[in-house]
XYZ file of N, CA and C in Angstrom:
321
model
N -51.967 40.404 5.749
C -51.141 40.777 6.866
C -51.620 39.993 8.085
N -50.678 39.446 8.845
C -50.999 38.637 10.023
C -51.404 39.541 11.173
N -52.331 39.028 11.953
C -52.771 39.813 13.107
C -51.655 39.854 14.153
N -51.688 40.839 15.065
C -50.644 40.961 16.089
C -50.544 39.715 16.982
N -51.664 39.029 17.188
C -51.653 37.842 18.043
C -50.808 36.733 17.423
N -50.897 36.565 16.086
C -50.126 35.524 15.412
C -48.637 35.845 15.406
N -48.286 37.113 15.438
C -46.878 37.487 15.491
C -46.302 37.275 16.886
N -47.142 37.386 17.915
C -46.674 37.195 19.292
C -46.669 35.728 19.721
N -47.393 34.884 19.031
C -47.521 33.480 19.436
C -46.171 32.765 19.560
N -45.239 32.890 18.602
C -43.948 32.203 18.770
C -43.163 32.706 19.991
N -43.225 34.000 20.242
C -42.514 34.549 21.399
C -43.128 34.046 22.704
N -44.442 33.983 22.765
C -45.124 33.485 23.966
C -44.811 32.003 24.168
N -44.805 31.231 23.084
C -44.491 29.801 23.180
C -43.059 29.592 23.663
N -42.129 30.388 23.163
C -40.732 30.275 23.591
C -40.584 30.640 25.066
N -41.297 31.666 25.511
C -41.249 32.071 26.913
C -41.813 30.978 27.817
N -42.927 30.384 27.419
C -43.513 29.296 28.206
C -42.580 28.088 28.263
N -41.938 27.771 27.140
C -40.996 26.647 27.116
C -39.817 26.912 28.046
N -39.311 28.140 28.048
C -38.198 28.487 28.934
C -38.610 28.387 30.398
N -39.823 28.829 30.714
C -40.307 28.731 32.091
C -40.468 27.278 32.522
N -40.966 26.434 31.631
C -41.110 25.013 31.953
C -39.758 24.358 32.190
N -38.783 24.685 31.366
C -37.449 24.120 31.555
C -36.826 24.600 32.859
N -37.031 25.845 33.212
C -36.499 26.366 34.469
C -37.162 25.695 35.661
N -38.434 25.372 35.542
C -39.148 24.714 36.637
C -38.675 23.283 36.837
N -38.108 22.676 35.818
C -37.618 21.292 35.917
C -36.208 21.212 36.468
N -35.613 22.310 36.821
C -34.254 22.323 37.353
C -34.200 21.565 38.668
N -33.064 20.930 38.938
C -32.909 20.177 40.189
C -32.731 21.139 41.352
N -32.634 20.573 42.559
C -32.490 21.399 43.753
C -31.053 21.843 43.979
N -30.189 21.601 43.021
C -28.816 22.048 43.139
C -27.895 21.031 43.781
N -28.367 19.866 44.121
C -27.541 18.871 44.784
C -27.245 17.688 43.872
N -27.372 17.873 42.578
C -27.171 16.761 41.653
C -25.752 16.221 41.726
N -24.777 17.077 41.942
C -23.396 16.631 41.995
C -22.909 16.320 43.391
N -23.741 16.509 44.399
C -23.314 16.272 45.777
C -23.157 14.777 46.029
N -22.069 14.374 46.680
C -21.884 12.949 46.959
C -22.869 12.468 48.009
N -23.325 11.228 47.848
C -24.238 10.658 48.836
C -23.417 10.090 49.986
N -23.975 10.077 51.201
C -23.220 9.572 52.346
C -22.978 8.071 52.269
N -23.742 7.367 51.481
C -23.614 5.911 51.347
C -23.723 5.574 49.870
N -22.905 4.659 49.384
C -23.029 4.278 47.978
C -24.425 3.766 47.672
N -24.786 3.808 46.408
C -26.117 3.353 46.023
C -26.288 1.882 46.373
N -27.543 1.440 46.603
C -27.781 0.046 46.976
C -27.279 -0.948 45.945
N -27.112 -0.505 44.714
C -26.665 -1.418 43.672
C -25.148 -1.588 43.656
N -24.436 -0.951 44.588
C -22.988 -1.066 44.627
C -22.571 -2.502 44.905
N -21.590 -3.001 44.185
C -21.144 -4.379 44.404
C -20.604 -4.574 45.818
N -20.971 -5.672 46.422
C -20.454 -6.020 47.740
C -21.169 -5.375 48.901
N -22.143 -4.533 48.638
C -22.859 -3.848 49.710
C -24.310 -4.301 49.709
N -24.758 -4.994 50.770
C -26.141 -5.474 50.764
C -27.145 -4.331 50.876
N -28.283 -4.498 50.229
C -29.363 -3.528 50.287
C -30.114 -3.715 51.607
N -30.358 -2.625 52.316
C -31.089 -2.698 53.588
C -32.581 -2.675 53.299
N -33.291 -3.712 53.762
C -34.714 -3.856 53.483
C -35.473 -3.977 54.794
N -36.494 -3.153 54.957
C -37.409 -3.248 56.096
C -38.683 -3.907 55.593
N -39.112 -4.958 56.277
C -40.354 -5.644 55.915
C -41.365 -5.421 57.026
N -42.615 -5.195 56.666
C -43.621 -4.899 57.684
C -43.947 -6.093 58.557
N -43.871 -7.288 58.006
C -44.204 -8.505 58.757
C -43.070 -9.517 58.654
N -42.922 -10.387 59.653
C -41.874 -11.413 59.583
C -41.986 -12.294 58.341
N -43.206 -12.571 57.905
C -43.400 -13.380 56.700
C -42.763 -12.717 55.483
N -42.942 -11.416 55.347
C -42.353 -10.688 54.226
C -40.835 -10.624 54.362
N -40.343 -10.496 55.596
C -38.897 -10.486 55.817
C -38.288 -11.811 55.365
N -38.946 -12.922 55.692
C -38.464 -14.234 55.256
C -38.467 -14.338 53.734
N -39.522 -13.843 53.110
C -39.625 -13.884 51.647
C -38.486 -13.093 51.005
N -38.258 -11.869 51.484
C -37.200 -11.022 50.925
C -35.837 -11.671 51.158
N -35.640 -12.256 52.315
C -34.379 -12.920 52.643
C -34.120 -14.093 51.684
N -35.161 -14.857 51.377
C -35.014 -15.989 50.456
C -34.713 -15.519 49.036
N -35.377 -14.477 48.608
C -35.180 -13.983 47.245
C -33.860 -13.226 47.118
N -33.541 -12.410 48.115
C -32.359 -11.556 48.033
C -31.061 -12.221 48.421
N -31.131 -13.343 49.109
C -29.963 -14.097 49.598
C -28.959 -13.170 50.272
N -27.704 -13.190 49.828
C -26.650 -12.389 50.467
C -26.657 -10.929 50.020
N -27.533 -10.584 49.095
C -27.572 -9.215 48.572
C -28.432 -8.278 49.401
N -29.090 -8.809 50.438
C -29.969 -7.981 51.264
C -29.666 -8.171 52.748
N -29.899 -7.113 53.491
C -29.859 -7.132 54.952
C -31.286 -6.794 55.378
N -32.050 -7.797 55.812
C -33.485 -7.656 56.041
C -33.805 -7.652 57.528
N -34.769 -6.827 57.910
C -35.327 -6.899 59.260
C -36.833 -6.704 59.179
N -37.529 -7.320 60.119
C -38.980 -7.191 60.197
C -39.314 -6.065 61.164
N -40.150 -5.152 60.735
C -40.570 -4.052 61.603
C -41.391 -4.606 62.764
N -42.289 -5.510 62.465
C -43.141 -6.119 63.485
C -42.437 -7.352 64.046
N -42.218 -7.410 65.350
C -41.600 -8.605 65.933
C -42.492 -9.828 65.717
N -41.904 -11.040 65.688
C -42.683 -12.253 65.410
C -43.867 -12.478 66.349
N -43.762 -12.094 67.604
C -44.845 -12.364 68.554
C -45.801 -11.184 68.743
N -45.606 -10.098 68.010
C -46.422 -8.894 68.209
C -47.739 -8.975 67.442
N -48.747 -8.307 67.978
C -50.047 -8.202 67.315
C -50.007 -6.976 66.395
N -50.200 -7.149 65.093
C -50.114 -6.008 64.181
C -51.168 -4.933 64.438
N -52.244 -5.286 65.132
C -53.304 -4.312 65.392
C -52.986 -3.398 66.570
N -52.077 -3.812 67.440
C -51.761 -3.008 68.622
C -50.306 -2.570 68.668
N -49.521 -2.946 67.681
C -48.084 -2.651 67.688
C -47.830 -1.154 67.546
N -46.922 -0.646 68.355
C -46.466 0.746 68.272
C -44.956 0.723 68.055
N -44.453 1.332 66.985
C -43.007 1.310 66.747
C -42.248 2.128 67.788
N -41.085 1.630 68.164
C -40.218 2.336 69.102
C -39.359 3.330 68.318
N -38.718 4.271 69.000
C -37.816 5.185 68.285
C -36.706 4.442 67.528
N -36.204 3.342 68.094
C -35.163 2.592 67.376
C -35.739 1.910 66.131
N -37.003 1.472 66.194
C -37.658 0.913 65.003
C -37.750 1.973 63.908
N -38.159 3.154 64.282
C -38.306 4.247 63.317
C -36.955 4.603 62.707
N -35.906 4.600 63.522
C -34.561 4.884 63.013
C -34.144 3.840 61.980
N -34.374 2.571 62.282
C -34.015 1.502 61.342
C -34.820 1.616 60.047
N -36.088 1.976 60.167
C -36.927 2.115 58.973
C -36.409 3.248 58.084
N -36.039 4.367 58.688
C -35.553 5.500 57.893
C -34.208 5.204 57.240
N -33.445 4.272 57.784
C -32.158 3.911 57.195
C -32.288 2.841 56.113
N -33.475 2.275 55.948
C -33.676 1.217 54.952
C -33.657 1.794 53.542
N -33.148 1.000 52.614
C -33.154 1.391 51.206
C -34.518 1.120 50.575
N -35.175 0.051 51.030
C -36.475 -0.358 50.497
C -37.340 -0.830 51.654
N -38.652 -0.604 51.547
C -39.601 -1.119 52.533
C -40.564 -2.047 51.807
N -40.676 -3.274 52.296
C -41.565 -4.270 51.707
C -42.862 -4.292 52.513
N -43.981 -3.966 51.860
C -45.281 -3.903 52.537
C -46.329 -4.680 51.751
N -47.422 -4.987 52.422
C -48.591 -5.577 51.780
C -49.727 -4.590 51.991
N -50.258 -4.055 50.927
C -51.329 -3.069 51.073
C -52.703 -3.660 50.803
N -52.826 -4.968 50.834
C -54.115 -5.613 50.577
C -54.847 -5.976 51.861
N -54.357 -5.554 52.991
C -54.977 -5.805 54.292
C -55.226 -7.292 54.507
N -54.258 -8.103 54.143
C -54.395 -9.551 54.299
C -54.157 -9.941 55.750
N -55.019 -10.775 56.293
C -54.803 -11.326 57.623
C -53.930 -12.550 57.479
N -52.791 -12.500 58.094
C -51.850 -13.617 57.993
C -51.737 -14.321 59.314
């Protein structure tokens, strides 16, 4: 005769599986339309924010007409003292992608 624990194990496993599936549920906005088509939409350039003018040039060369690129840091600004303006922050939040260098390279 099986012990009571072995008889409860399948029920406990099923309950845990149900809880895990419920936790993976979306926030309820899966069917909500987005205010802007996805960046991959034909004819619509992807908005890219680049941290440095050098990266903006690189993205512009690679992306050609498929990207709308801007550099967060102006060409004459010192990256060590630069403070973004509210309009800079607005443009960054509207970007589809941000191109950064995280290797602390001095350019």
